[in-house]
Short mmCIF file of C-alpha atoms in Angstrom, two decimals:
data_model
loop_
_atom_site.label_atom_id
_atom_site.label_comp_id
_atom_site.label_asym_id
_atom_site.label_seq_id
_atom_site.Cartn_x
_atom_site.Cartn_y
_atom_site.Cartn_z
CA UNK J 1 20.85 -13.15 -9.02
CA UNK J 2 20.90 -16.35 -11.04
CA UNK J 3 19.20 -16.41 -14.45
CA UNK J 4 16.01 -18.39 -14.70
CA UNK J 5 15.63 -19.82 -18.22
CA UNK J 6 12.57 -21.76 -19.13
CA UNK J 7 13.08 -24.19 -22.01
CA UNK J 8 9.82 -24.73 -24.04
CA UNK J 9 9.91 -28.36 -23.05
CA UNK J 10 9.31 -27.69 -19.35
CA UNK J 11 6.11 -29.13 -18.17
CA UNK J 12 3.86 -27.77 -15.48
CA UNK J 13 5.15 -30.34 -12.99
CA UNK J 14 8.65 -29.27 -13.74
CA UNK J 15 7.83 -25.61 -13.13
CA UNK J 16 6.14 -26.45 -9.84
CA UNK J 17 9.34 -28.31 -8.71
CA UNK J 18 11.65 -25.36 -9.50
CA UNK J 19 13.41 -24.15 -6.41
CA UNK J 20 15.31 -20.80 -6.59
CA UNK J 21 17.16 -21.32 -3.31
CA UNK J 22 18.28 -18.81 -0.71
CA UNK J 23 21.46 -16.70 -1.11
CA UNK J 24 23.08 -14.50 1.48
CA UNK J 25 22.93 -10.83 0.44
CA UNK J 26 25.53 -8.15 1.06
CA UNK J 27 23.08 -6.21 3.13
CA UNK J 28 23.43 -8.98 5.79
CA UNK J 29 27.07 -8.20 6.24
CA UNK J 30 26.92 -4.36 5.89
CA UNK J 31 28.35 -2.29 8.73
CA UNK J 32 25.31 0.02 8.54
CA UNK J 33 21.68 -0.59 7.66
CA UNK J 34 21.42 -0.32 3.98
CA UNK J 35 18.71 1.90 2.32
CA UNK J 36 16.81 0.96 -0.79
CA UNK J 37 14.44 3.28 -2.89
CA UNK J 38 11.60 0.68 -3.29
CA UNK J 39 11.08 -2.68 -1.74
CA UNK J 40 8.27 -4.98 -3.10
CA UNK J 41 7.26 -7.78 -0.82
CA UNK J 42 5.65 -10.88 -2.43
CA UNK J 43 6.72 -12.57 -5.70
CA UNK J 44 3.38 -13.61 -7.01
CA UNK J 45 1.88 -12.25 -10.29
CA UNK J 46 1.25 -8.82 -8.77
CA UNK J 47 4.60 -8.24 -6.96
CA UNK J 48 6.55 -9.57 -10.06
CA UNK J 49 4.54 -7.40 -12.48
CA UNK J 50 5.08 -4.26 -10.31
CA UNK J 51 8.86 -4.99 -9.84
CA UNK J 52 9.37 -5.53 -13.54
CA UNK J 53 7.50 -2.48 -14.48
CA UNK J 54 9.52 -0.30 -12.08
CA UNK J 55 12.84 -1.83 -13.20
CA UNK J 56 11.94 -1.31 -16.83
CA UNK J 57 11.58 2.36 -16.04
CA UNK J 58 15.08 2.44 -14.69
CA UNK J 59 14.40 2.08 -10.96
CA UNK J 60 16.55 -0.27 -8.73
CA UNK J 61 14.03 -2.68 -7.16
CA UNK J 62 14.43 -5.12 -4.23
CA UNK J 63 11.73 -7.93 -4.34
CA UNK J 64 11.43 -10.06 -1.22
CA UNK J 65 9.57 -13.35 -0.87
CA UNK J 66 9.25 -15.62 2.11
CA UNK J 67 9.40 -18.75 -0.15
CA UNK J 68 11.70 -19.99 -2.83
CA UNK J 69 9.15 -21.67 -5.20
CA UNK J 70 6.39 -20.69 -7.55
CA UNK J 71 2.79 -21.32 -6.59
CA UNK J 72 1.56 -24.92 -6.74
CA UNK J 73 -1.76 -25.83 -8.15
CA UNK J 74 -3.49 -23.92 -10.94
CA UNK J 75 -4.92 -21.28 -8.53
CA UNK J 76 -5.82 -18.17 -10.56
CA UNK J 77 -6.26 -19.33 -14.17
CA UNK J 78 -8.26 -16.71 -15.99
CA UNK J 79 -6.24 -13.68 -17.28
CA UNK J 80 -8.21 -10.94 -18.96
CA UNK J 81 -7.47 -8.88 -22.12
CA UNK J 82 -6.35 -5.85 -20.08
CA UNK J 83 -3.96 -7.98 -18.06
CA UNK J 84 -2.45 -9.40 -21.31
CA UNK J 85 -2.05 -5.86 -22.61
CA UNK J 86 -0.19 -4.83 -19.51
CA UNK J 87 2.07 -7.90 -19.77
CA UNK J 88 2.58 -7.08 -23.61
CA UNK J 89 3.95 -3.68 -22.42
CA UNK J 90 6.46 -5.51 -20.17
CA UNK J 91 7.44 -8.03 -22.87
CA UNK J 92 5.88 -11.15 -21.54
CA UNK J 93 2.41 -11.12 -23.18
CA UNK J 94 3.43 -13.27 -26.17
CA UNK J 95 4.70 -16.06 -23.86
CA UNK J 96 1.47 -16.03 -21.97
CA UNK J 97 -0.91 -16.15 -24.87
CA UNK J 98 1.30 -18.78 -26.75
CA UNK J 99 0.89 -21.12 -23.78
CA UNK J 100 -2.48 -20.20 -22.52
CA UNK J 101 -5.97 -21.33 -23.91
CA UNK J 102 -7.62 -18.36 -25.61
CA UNK J 103 -11.40 -17.94 -25.25
CA UNK J 104 -14.20 -15.56 -25.73
CA UNK J 105 -17.38 -17.64 -25.56
CA UNK J 106 -19.29 -18.69 -22.49
CA UNK J 107 -22.41 -20.95 -22.06
CA UNK J 108 -24.95 -20.92 -19.23
CA UNK J 109 -27.00 -24.03 -18.42
CA UNK J 110 -30.01 -24.45 -16.16
CA UNK J 111 -30.74 -27.97 -15.12
CA UNK J 112 -30.83 -30.05 -18.34
CA UNK J 113 -30.93 -27.14 -20.85
CA UNK J 114 -28.56 -24.75 -22.45
CA UNK J 115 -30.04 -21.34 -21.71
CA UNK J 116 -27.84 -19.15 -24.00
CA UNK J 117 -24.18 -18.45 -24.95
CA UNK J 118 -22.33 -15.11 -24.99
CA UNK J 119 -19.33 -13.69 -26.69
CA UNK J 120 -16.99 -11.48 -24.52
CA UNK J 121 -15.27 -10.02 -27.56
CA UNK J 122 -17.97 -9.67 -30.17
CA UNK J 123 -16.30 -7.08 -32.27
CA UNK J 124 -13.13 -7.50 -34.36
CA UNK J 125 -10.13 -5.35 -34.22
CA UNK J 126 -8.41 -6.52 -30.99
CA UNK J 127 -5.01 -8.03 -30.77
CA UNK J 128 -5.67 -10.08 -27.64
CA UNK J 129 -8.62 -12.46 -26.79
CA UNK J 130 -11.11 -11.65 -24.05
CA UNK J 131 -9.39 -14.20 -21.84
CA UNK J 132 -6.74 -16.85 -21.66
CA UNK J 133 -6.73 -19.66 -19.26
CA UNK J 134 -3.26 -20.35 -17.92
CA UNK J 135 -2.26 -21.97 -14.62
CA UNK J 136 -0.79 -19.43 -12.17
CA UNK J 137 2.47 -21.20 -11.97
CA UNK J 138 3.08 -20.66 -15.68
CA UNK J 139 2.27 -16.92 -15.41
CA UNK J 140 4.62 -16.60 -12.35
CA UNK J 141 7.26 -18.56 -14.24
CA UNK J 142 7.26 -16.27 -17.21
CA UNK J 143 7.28 -13.22 -15.02
CA UNK J 144 10.18 -14.55 -12.95
CA UNK J 145 12.10 -15.45 -16.10
CA UNK J 146 11.73 -11.77 -17.23
CA UNK J 147 12.59 -10.40 -13.64
CA UNK J 148 15.75 -12.47 -13.35
CA UNK J 149 17.03 -10.99 -16.71
CA UNK J 150 16.80 -7.40 -15.40
CA UNK J 151 20.09 -6.26 -13.92
CA UNK J 152 18.47 -3.62 -11.69
CA UNK J 153 15.89 -6.02 -10.15
CA UNK J 154 17.09 -8.17 -7.26
CA UNK J 155 14.97 -11.01 -5.91
CA UNK J 156 15.77 -12.35 -2.47
CA UNK J 157 14.07 -15.77 -1.80
CA UNK J 158 13.55 -17.02 1.72
CA UNK J 159 13.54 -13.47 2.99
CA UNK J 160 10.50 -13.24 5.36
CA UNK J 161 9.49 -9.77 6.57
CA UNK J 162 8.71 -10.12 10.24
CA UNK J 163 8.95 -6.40 11.52
CA UNK J 164 7.96 -3.12 10.06
CA UNK J 165 8.41 0.35 11.60
CA UNK J 166 7.59 3.65 9.86
CA UNK J 167 9.04 7.14 10.14
CA UNK J 168 8.08 10.24 8.03
CA UNK J 169 10.39 9.53 5.07
CA UNK J 170 11.13 5.79 5.24
CA UNK J 171 10.22 2.40 6.68
CA UNK J 172 12.48 -0.05 8.36
CA UNK J 173 11.99 -3.71 7.57
CA UNK J 174 13.14 -6.71 9.90
CA UNK J 175 13.77 -9.67 7.72
CA UNK J 176 14.25 -13.24 8.79
CA UNK J 177 16.39 -15.70 6.66
CA UNK J 178 17.94 -19.08 7.06
CA UNK J 179 21.04 -17.19 8.20
CA UNK J 180 19.21 -15.17 10.76
CA UNK J 181 17.68 -11.73 10.88
CA UNK J 182 18.75 -8.40 9.37
CA UNK J 183 17.23 -5.03 8.58
CA UNK J 184 16.98 -2.67 5.71
CA UNK J 185 15.47 0.76 5.22
CA UNK J 186 13.12 1.59 2.35
CA UNK J 187 11.93 4.90 1.00
CA UNK J 188 8.74 3.06 -0.15
CA UNK J 189 7.45 -0.41 0.52
CA UNK J 190 4.74 -2.08 -1.58
CA UNK J 191 2.93 -4.97 0.07
CA UNK J 192 1.94 -7.66 -2.50
CA UNK J 193 2.04 -10.36 -0.03
CA UNK J 194 -1.49 -11.92 -0.49
CA UNK J 195 -4.80 -12.14 1.27
CA UNK J 196 -3.25 -13.02 4.66
CA UNK J 197 -0.73 -10.15 4.26
CA UNK J 198 1.81 -10.21 7.07
CA UNK J 199 2.61 -6.53 6.33
CA UNK J 200 -0.98 -5.56 6.88
CA UNK J 201 -0.90 -7.32 10.25
CA UNK J 202 2.35 -5.67 11.15
CA UNK J 203 0.83 -2.32 10.66
CA UNK J 204 -2.25 -3.31 12.73
CA UNK J 205 -4.55 -2.89 9.79
CA UNK J 206 -7.58 -5.07 8.69
CA UNK J 207 -9.67 -5.61 5.74
CA UNK J 208 -13.49 -5.16 6.14
CA UNK J 209 -16.30 -6.62 4.21
CA UNK J 210 -18.59 -9.69 3.86
CA UNK J 211 -17.65 -13.34 4.48
CA UNK J 212 -19.81 -15.89 2.49
CA UNK J 213 -21.02 -19.06 4.12
CA UNK J 214 -20.42 -21.49 1.31
CA UNK J 215 -17.68 -23.86 0.29
CA UNK J 216 -16.50 -24.75 -3.21
CA UNK J 217 -14.35 -27.53 -4.52
CA UNK J 218 -11.72 -26.95 -7.22
CA UNK J 219 -10.62 -30.05 -9.12
CA UNK J 220 -7.98 -29.91 -11.85
CA UNK J 221 -8.21 -33.07 -13.96
CA UNK J 222 -6.09 -34.19 -16.82
CA UNK J 223 -7.97 -35.82 -19.71
CA UNK J 224 -8.25 -36.00 -23.43
CA UNK J 225 -11.54 -34.28 -24.18
CA UNK J 226 -12.90 -32.70 -27.44
CA UNK J 227 -14.80 -29.94 -25.65
CA UNK J 228 -14.25 -26.52 -27.04
CA UNK J 229 -12.38 -23.77 -25.25
CA UNK J 230 -15.42 -22.18 -23.64
CA UNK J 231 -16.53 -21.37 -20.18
CA UNK J 232 -19.55 -23.67 -19.22
CA UNK J 233 -21.48 -22.84 -16.14
CA UNK J 234 -24.43 -24.88 -14.76
CA UNK J 235 -27.12 -23.81 -12.29
CA UNK J 236 -28.71 -26.81 -10.60
CA UNK J 237 -27.37 -29.37 -13.07
CA UNK J 238 -28.60 -33.04 -13.13
CA UNK J 239 -25.26 -34.35 -11.99
CA UNK J 240 -24.96 -31.91 -9.03
CA UNK J 241 -28.56 -31.06 -7.93
CA UNK J 242 -29.33 -27.73 -6.14
CA UNK J 243 -25.74 -26.52 -6.57
CA UNK J 244 -23.67 -25.02 -9.24
CA UNK J 245 -20.77 -26.20 -11.38
CA UNK J 246 -18.14 -24.62 -13.75
CA UNK J 247 -15.90 -26.05 -16.39
CA UNK J 248 -12.77 -24.48 -18.08
CA UNK J 249 -10.15 -25.73 -20.34
CA UNK J 250 -6.44 -25.19 -19.29
CA UNK J 251 -3.16 -25.91 -21.11
CA UNK J 252 -1.52 -29.36 -20.96
CA UNK J 253 -4.82 -31.26 -21.29
CA UNK J 254 -5.89 -30.08 -17.82
CA UNK J 255 -9.54 -29.04 -17.02
CA UNK J 256 -10.61 -26.92 -14.11
CA UNK J 257 -13.91 -27.98 -12.55
CA UNK J 258 -15.54 -26.09 -9.78
CA UNK J 259 -18.41 -27.68 -7.58
CA UNK J 260 -20.51 -25.76 -5.14
CA UNK J 261 -20.65 -27.76 -1.90
CA UNK J 262 -22.67 -25.74 0.65
CA UNK J 263 -21.59 -24.53 3.97
CA UNK J 264 -22.09 -27.77 5.81
CA UNK J 265 -19.55 -29.69 3.65
CA UNK J 266 -16.46 -31.02 5.38
CA UNK J 267 -13.44 -29.51 3.59
CA UNK J 268 -11.07 -32.31 4.50
CA UNK J 269 -13.44 -35.04 3.38
CA UNK J 270 -14.34 -33.28 0.19
CA UNK J 271 -10.63 -33.05 -0.83
CA UNK J 272 -10.34 -36.79 -0.80
CA UNK J 273 -10.14 -38.50 -4.20
CA UNK J 274 -12.88 -40.85 -3.28
CA UNK J 275 -15.21 -37.89 -2.99
CA UNK J 276 -13.96 -36.03 -6.05
CA UNK J 277 -13.86 -38.71 -8.64
CA UNK J 278 -17.56 -39.65 -8.47
CA UNK J 279 -18.43 -35.97 -8.94
CA UNK J 280 -16.29 -35.56 -11.91
CA UNK J 281 -17.51 -38.78 -13.45
CA UNK J 282 -21.14 -37.72 -12.95
CA UNK J 283 -20.37 -34.41 -14.82
CA UNK J 284 -18.65 -36.11 -17.73
CA UNK J 285 -21.37 -38.76 -18.06
CA UNK J 286 -24.12 -36.17 -18.07
CA UNK J 287 -22.15 -34.11 -20.69
CA UNK J 288 -21.76 -37.20 -22.97
CA UNK J 289 -25.46 -37.76 -22.88
CA UNK J 290 -26.16 -34.12 -23.66
CA UNK J 291 -23.82 -34.23 -26.59
CA UNK J 292 -25.73 -37.22 -27.94
CA UNK J 293 -23.52 -40.17 -27.14
CA UNK J 294 -20.14 -38.68 -27.08
CA UNK J 295 -17.62 -40.92 -25.21
CA UNK J 296 -16.93 -40.27 -21.56
CA UNK J 297 -13.25 -39.32 -21.34
CA UNK J 298 -10.97 -41.06 -18.83
CA UNK J 299 -9.33 -38.66 -16.48
CA UNK J 300 -6.84 -38.40 -13.56
CA UNK J 301 -6.93 -35.98 -10.72
CA UNK J 302 -4.11 -33.57 -10.67
CA UNK J 303 -4.89 -31.06 -7.89
CA UNK J 304 -7.78 -30.13 -5.67
CA UNK J 305 -8.71 -27.58 -3.11
CA UNK J 306 -11.69 -26.58 -1.02
CA UNK J 307 -12.23 -22.87 -0.43
CA UNK J 308 -14.50 -20.33 1.22
CA UNK J 309 -14.26 -16.67 0.18
CA UNK J 310 -14.94 -13.02 1.20
CA UNK J 311 -15.53 -9.72 -0.47
CA UNK J 312 -13.56 -7.20 1.48
CA UNK J 313 -10.87 -4.53 1.32
CA UNK J 314 -8.69 -2.29 3.54
CA UNK J 315 -10.12 1.01 4.25
CA UNK J 316 -7.06 2.76 2.66
CA UNK J 317 -4.44 1.35 0.32
CA UNK J 318 -1.78 3.78 1.33
CA UNK J 319 -0.31 4.12 4.77
CA UNK J 320 2.58 6.50 4.88
CA UNK J 321 5.52 4.95 2.94
CA UNK J 322 3.70 1.57 2.74
CA UNK J 323 1.29 0.86 -0.16
CA UNK J 324 -0.85 -2.23 -0.64
CA UNK J 325 -1.67 -3.95 -3.94
CA UNK J 326 -3.48 -7.09 -5.01
CA UNK J 327 -4.97 -9.45 -2.44
CA UNK J 328 -3.22 -7.76 0.42
CA UNK J 329 -5.39 -4.71 -0.22
CA UNK J 330 -8.69 -6.38 -1.45
CA UNK J 331 -10.42 -9.66 -1.88
CA UNK J 332 -13.25 -10.91 -4.02
CA UNK J 333 -14.94 -14.18 -4.72
CA UNK J 334 -13.50 -16.16 -7.67
CA UNK J 335 -16.60 -15.64 -9.85
CA UNK J 336 -15.59 -13.18 -12.58
CA UNK J 337 -11.85 -13.65 -12.36
CA UNK J 338 -11.46 -10.38 -10.77
CA UNK J 339 -8.80 -11.25 -8.14
CA UNK J 340 -5.47 -11.55 -9.99
CA UNK J 341 -6.63 -9.31 -12.89
CA UNK J 342 -7.43 -6.40 -10.50
CA UNK J 343 -4.15 -6.97 -8.76
CA UNK J 344 -2.17 -6.63 -11.96
CA UNK J 345 -4.08 -3.37 -12.71
CA UNK J 346 -3.03 -2.20 -9.32
CA UNK J 347 0.58 -2.76 -10.17
CA UNK J 348 0.00 -1.02 -13.63
CA UNK J 349 -1.44 1.99 -11.82
CA UNK J 350 1.18 2.30 -9.19
CA UNK J 351 4.40 1.63 -11.13
CA UNK J 352 4.55 4.84 -13.22
CA UNK J 353 3.45 7.02 -10.27
CA UNK J 354 6.08 5.56 -7.88
CA UNK J 355 8.65 6.00 -10.80
CA UNK J 356 7.87 9.71 -11.06
CA UNK J 357 7.99 10.27 -7.36
CA UNK J 358 11.36 8.45 -6.99
CA UNK J 359 12.80 10.52 -9.89
CA UNK J 360 11.52 13.71 -8.06
CA UNK J 361 9.28 14.66 -11.06
CA UNK J 362 6.06 14.31 -9.01
CA UNK J 363 5.06 14.90 -5.41
CA UNK J 364 3.99 12.37 -2.82
CA UNK J 365 0.41 13.36 -3.57
CA UNK J 366 0.65 11.34 -6.77
CA UNK J 367 0.83 8.16 -4.64
CA UNK J 368 -2.32 9.20 -2.92
CA UNK J 369 -3.98 9.19 -6.31
CA UNK J 370 -3.02 5.48 -6.51
CA UNK J 371 -5.06 4.71 -3.46
CA UNK J 372 -8.01 6.86 -4.56
CA UNK J 373 -8.26 5.27 -7.98
CA UNK J 374 -7.68 1.72 -6.94
CA UNK J 375 -9.96 1.82 -3.93
CA UNK J 376 -12.77 2.87 -6.33
CA UNK J 377 -11.79 0.10 -8.73
CA UNK J 378 -11.83 -2.41 -5.73
CA UNK J 379 -15.41 -1.23 -4.78
CA UNK J 380 -16.58 -1.87 -8.32
CA UNK J 381 -15.09 -5.39 -8.28
CA UNK J 382 -16.48 -6.19 -4.87
CA UNK J 383 -20.01 -4.94 -5.99
CA UNK J 384 -19.95 -7.20 -9.06
CA UNK J 385 -18.45 -10.07 -7.09
CA UNK J 386 -20.95 -9.83 -4.37
CA UNK J 387 -23.91 -9.71 -6.82
CA UNK J 388 -22.57 -12.77 -8.68
CA UNK J 389 -22.16 -14.66 -5.37
CA UNK J 390 -25.68 -13.76 -4.18
CA UNK J 391 -27.12 -14.98 -7.52
CA UNK J 392 -25.06 -18.23 -7.56
CA UNK J 393 -25.69 -19.13 -4.04
CA UNK J 394 -29.14 -17.87 -2.90
CA UNK J 395 -29.33 -17.81 0.87
CA UNK J 396 -33.12 -18.37 1.26
CA UNK J 397 -35.89 -20.29 -0.43
CA UNK J 398 -37.40 -17.05 -1.79
CA UNK J 399 -34.18 -15.93 -3.17
CA UNK J 400 -33.79 -19.34 -4.85
CA UNK J 401 -37.30 -19.10 -6.32
CA UNK J 402 -36.63 -15.66 -7.79
CA UNK J 403 -33.35 -16.77 -9.15
CA UNK J 404 -34.78 -19.85 -10.87
CA UNK J 405 -37.65 -17.70 -12.27
CA UNK J 406 -35.09 -15.41 -13.90
CA UNK J 407 -33.28 -18.49 -15.27
CA UNK J 408 -36.58 -19.78 -16.76
CA UNK J 409 -37.21 -16.48 -18.48
CA UNK J 410 -33.79 -16.45 -19.89
CA UNK J 411 -34.51 -19.49 -22.06
CA UNK J 412 -36.69 -17.39 -24.32
CA UNK J 413 -36.23 -13.65 -23.36
CA UNK J 414 -32.96 -11.68 -23.93
CA UNK J 415 -33.88 -9.07 -21.27
CA UNK J 416 -33.75 -11.74 -18.63
CA UNK J 417 -30.27 -12.90 -19.70
CA UNK J 418 -28.99 -9.56 -18.49
CA UNK J 419 -30.20 -10.43 -15.08
CA UNK J 420 -28.41 -13.90 -15.03
CA UNK J 421 -25.19 -13.61 -13.02
CA UNK J 422 -22.89 -16.56 -13.22
CA UNK J 423 -19.95 -14.15 -12.60
CA UNK J 424 -19.71 -10.92 -14.45
CA UNK J 425 -16.26 -11.35 -16.01
CA UNK J 426 -13.41 -9.00 -15.22
CA UNK J 427 -13.19 -5.71 -17.19
CA UNK J 428 -10.85 -2.87 -16.28
CA UNK J 429 -12.23 -0.02 -14.20
CA UNK J 430 -12.92 3.35 -15.86
CA UNK J 431 -11.45 5.87 -13.49
CA UNK J 432 -14.05 8.56 -14.27
CA UNK J 433 -13.76 10.27 -10.91
CA UNK J 434 -9.96 10.43 -10.75
CA UNK J 435 -8.39 13.70 -9.59
CA UNK J 436 -5.79 13.17 -12.38
CA UNK J 437 -8.31 13.69 -15.16
CA UNK J 438 -8.91 16.83 -17.13
CA UNK J 439 -12.75 17.28 -17.74
CA UNK J 440 -13.93 17.54 -21.27
CA UNK J 441 -14.46 20.92 -22.77
CA UNK J 442 -15.63 19.52 -26.19
CA UNK J 443 -18.33 17.06 -27.11
CA UNK J 444 -17.35 13.46 -27.80
CA UNK J 445 -19.17 10.21 -28.33
CA UNK J 446 -18.12 6.69 -27.28
CA UNK J 447 -16.48 5.02 -24.18
CA UNK J 448 -13.03 6.71 -24.32
CA UNK J 449 -13.83 9.13 -21.62
CA UNK J 450 -11.12 10.64 -19.32
CA UNK J 451 -10.21 7.78 -16.94
CA UNK J 452 -10.99 4.94 -19.40
CA UNK J 453 -8.34 2.37 -20.33
CA UNK J 454 -7.28 2.78 -24.01
CA UNK J 455 -9.12 0.46 -26.34
CA UNK J 456 -6.81 -1.19 -28.80
CA UNK J 457 -7.24 -0.78 -32.56
CA UNK J 458 -5.46 -2.20 -35.64
CA UNK J 459 -3.22 0.22 -37.49
CA UNK J 460 -0.88 0.38 -40.45
CA UNK J 461 2.43 2.22 -40.21
CA UNK J 462 4.59 2.43 -43.42
CA UNK J 463 2.47 -0.37 -44.81
CA UNK J 464 3.17 -2.79 -41.87
CA UNK J 465 0.40 -3.84 -39.48
CA UNK J 466 0.63 -2.80 -35.78
CA UNK J 467 -1.61 -1.94 -32.76
CA UNK J 468 -2.49 1.30 -31.06
CA UNK J 469 -1.36 0.03 -27.68
CA UNK J 470 2.16 -0.74 -28.96
CA UNK J 471 2.49 2.82 -30.15
CA UNK J 472 1.41 4.25 -26.80
CA UNK J 473 4.07 2.43 -24.85
CA UNK J 474 4.89 3.29 -21.18
CA UNK J 475 5.11 7.13 -21.15
CA UNK J 476 2.77 10.04 -21.48
CA UNK J 477 1.63 10.04 -25.17
CA UNK J 478 -0.26 12.62 -27.23
CA UNK J 479 -2.20 11.05 -29.93
CA UNK J 480 -3.20 13.41 -32.73
CA UNK J 481 -5.50 12.73 -35.64
CA UNK J 482 -3.77 14.44 -38.54
CA UNK J 483 -0.54 16.43 -38.50
CA UNK J 484 1.07 17.03 -35.08
CA UNK J 485 0.93 20.73 -34.02
CA UNK J 486 4.36 22.54 -34.22
CA UNK J 487 4.35 23.05 -30.31
CA UNK J 488 4.13 19.28 -29.65
CA UNK J 489 7.82 18.75 -29.89
CA UNK J 490 8.46 21.18 -27.00
CA UNK J 491 6.35 19.04 -24.60
CA UNK J 492 7.66 16.19 -22.50
CA UNK J 493 5.54 13.64 -24.18
CA UNK J 494 5.69 11.18 -26.98
CA UNK J 495 3.57 12.39 -29.98
CA UNK J 496 1.83 10.01 -32.24
CA UNK J 497 0.28 11.55 -35.36
CA UNK J 498 -2.07 9.22 -37.29
CA UNK J 499 -4.08 9.87 -40.42
CA UNK J 500 -6.97 7.95 -42.04
CA UNK J 501 -4.28 6.02 -44.04
CA UNK J 502 -3.04 4.53 -40.76
CA UNK J 503 -6.46 3.41 -39.84
CA UNK J 504 -7.58 1.24 -42.78
CA UNK J 505 -10.38 -0.47 -40.85
CA UNK J 506 -11.57 2.74 -39.34
CA UNK J 507 -11.51 1.17 -35.86
CA UNK J 508 -9.44 3.87 -34.33
CA UNK J 509 -11.62 6.70 -35.64
CA UNK J 510 -14.80 5.01 -34.45
CA UNK J 511 -13.62 3.91 -31.03
CA UNK J 512 -12.18 7.39 -30.27
CA UNK J 513 -14.65 9.53 -32.18
CA UNK J 514 -11.79 11.19 -34.21
CA UNK J 515 -11.94 14.06 -36.42
CA UNK J 516 -9.08 16.07 -38.03
CA UNK J 517 -7.19 17.87 -35.19
CA UNK J 518 -8.65 15.66 -32.35
CA UNK J 519 -6.08 14.78 -29.71
CA UNK J 520 -6.00 12.42 -26.78
CA UNK J 521 -3.44 12.41 -23.95
CA UNK J 522 -2.72 9.01 -22.50
CA UNK J 523 -1.04 8.34 -19.14
CA UNK J 524 1.83 5.93 -18.80
CA UNK J 525 -0.59 3.18 -17.86
CA UNK J 526 -2.51 3.85 -21.10
CA UNK J 527 -5.63 5.37 -19.46
CA UNK J 528 -7.08 8.57 -21.12
CA UNK J 529 -6.47 11.63 -19.00
CA UNK J 530 -7.58 14.34 -21.40
CA UNK J 531 -8.94 14.94 -24.90
CA UNK J 532 -9.72 17.87 -27.09
CA UNK J 533 -10.90 18.76 -30.57
CA UNK J 534 -8.26 21.37 -31.19
CA UNK J 535 -5.84 21.57 -28.21
CA UNK J 536 -3.43 24.34 -27.39
CA UNK J 537 -0.01 23.77 -25.86
CA UNK J 538 -1.17 25.48 -22.63
CA UNK J 539 -4.15 22.89 -22.41
CA UNK J 540 -1.82 20.01 -22.83
CA UNK J 541 0.72 21.32 -20.32
CA UNK J 542 -2.07 21.89 -17.76
CA UNK J 543 -3.39 18.35 -18.35
CA UNK J 544 0.09 16.90 -17.79
CA UNK J 545 0.49 18.76 -14.63
CA UNK J 546 -2.93 17.66 -13.38
CA UNK J 547 -2.09 14.01 -14.29
CA UNK J 548 1.17 14.26 -12.30
CA UNK J 549 -0.60 15.81 -9.24
CA UNK J 550 1.35 19.02 -9.79
CA UNK J 551 -1.78 21.13 -9.45
#
């Protein structure tokens, strides 16, 4: 596979023009059908993340994509703190954050007035911001660069899966290429092939849920504006009456603007520059007035799309040897940035489980837990996304009156602001009902319950600053407050012993309710799976077995 090196000077336009090109693979000339341990289908952010994670764990991975380019247009732009932490573990987080626009603050407007602002990361002691804004093609490019550098990860571009047959212990894939069709066998297949998922169709499966009768315009405009890096959301603004609008900063002087259009809007007409440019001008002129005479920046239209959306998911994310992740498994509205972020969390959840199964260290039942956990997470995302959509786009006059009454109250009353929903922004799911958790036997305070994703904390090791999540890494880790027990060295886990001296800001002790002797067991995806005040070796072994679906 050819290396893919991205000079810092490459622009977004350069990246979108990159073409990887098709190469004939040895499998196409093999005398017998070649068998692969794991095949990932779809080289978007989810498929690339999963393939990299598996390859970093030592697995040989084949990644198939029906195209030979990265995505065009900004598409997903909001990547959450948890996604950045996952990418940190894979070695690409710094590149994402360096290019992206970091932000924590959002502002909500109603008609002519600012109702209130909010901070998504109000407490100190986190390495990463609440969100970065980064065009999807940049995220894919940095992931592809990492993937192409891994010797045990092969990407085949212009390899389109057109047939899929399953047996008990494998699946056979029919693949179409510019040179014709060939077949391969896979022990496991992961479909990361998007909302229209050809693999889902090949299995005869469907997604079920709710389709929303509304249309939205996305317009990416390039301009020199001195607006802060914040999320601005308007309900019924003066420049776009009876609808909503959203403004976000992206890298390269590009700004994302969303306009609600209504169901009766003609998508093809609304994508025309002569329809888009007056809308953008009206927003910028109104903003200049609100900012007391600020200049109206000049702009040029870079990309536009009109979309509708649904909140839905497959009934089950695992079907024999085929697993579904990302948009192929579930879909949400864009409000709250839950689509790509939840997909990357799917990959994070699945990679370590598939790795253990492929190594023969865990049973197939561990893959069932992937489906169980991520189906619950999808339901949580769909619930939040549906509520946001219903609030933003009321479907009756009574609903609109109630919505506007809540917005009026929010001007003066903090309690009403909790009812305002301009898109509850993505947070990772706490897998509290997971069968891999060991229930508490001791009393704890705080949010770090079994199933919770680990909260980061600043630490000091040998006088040098570091972060908790860097210490946890990608394996089972036993975190001990104080000296590690003598039996810990006999367990198949990484042990991290930390004292008060390693926690100078007391963030770790506070977030995890630590006392001398307290221990937490973290999964390879950095979710808590057990905790004790004074554990025994037998308790930790039992929790490990539970987390690997061995009991």
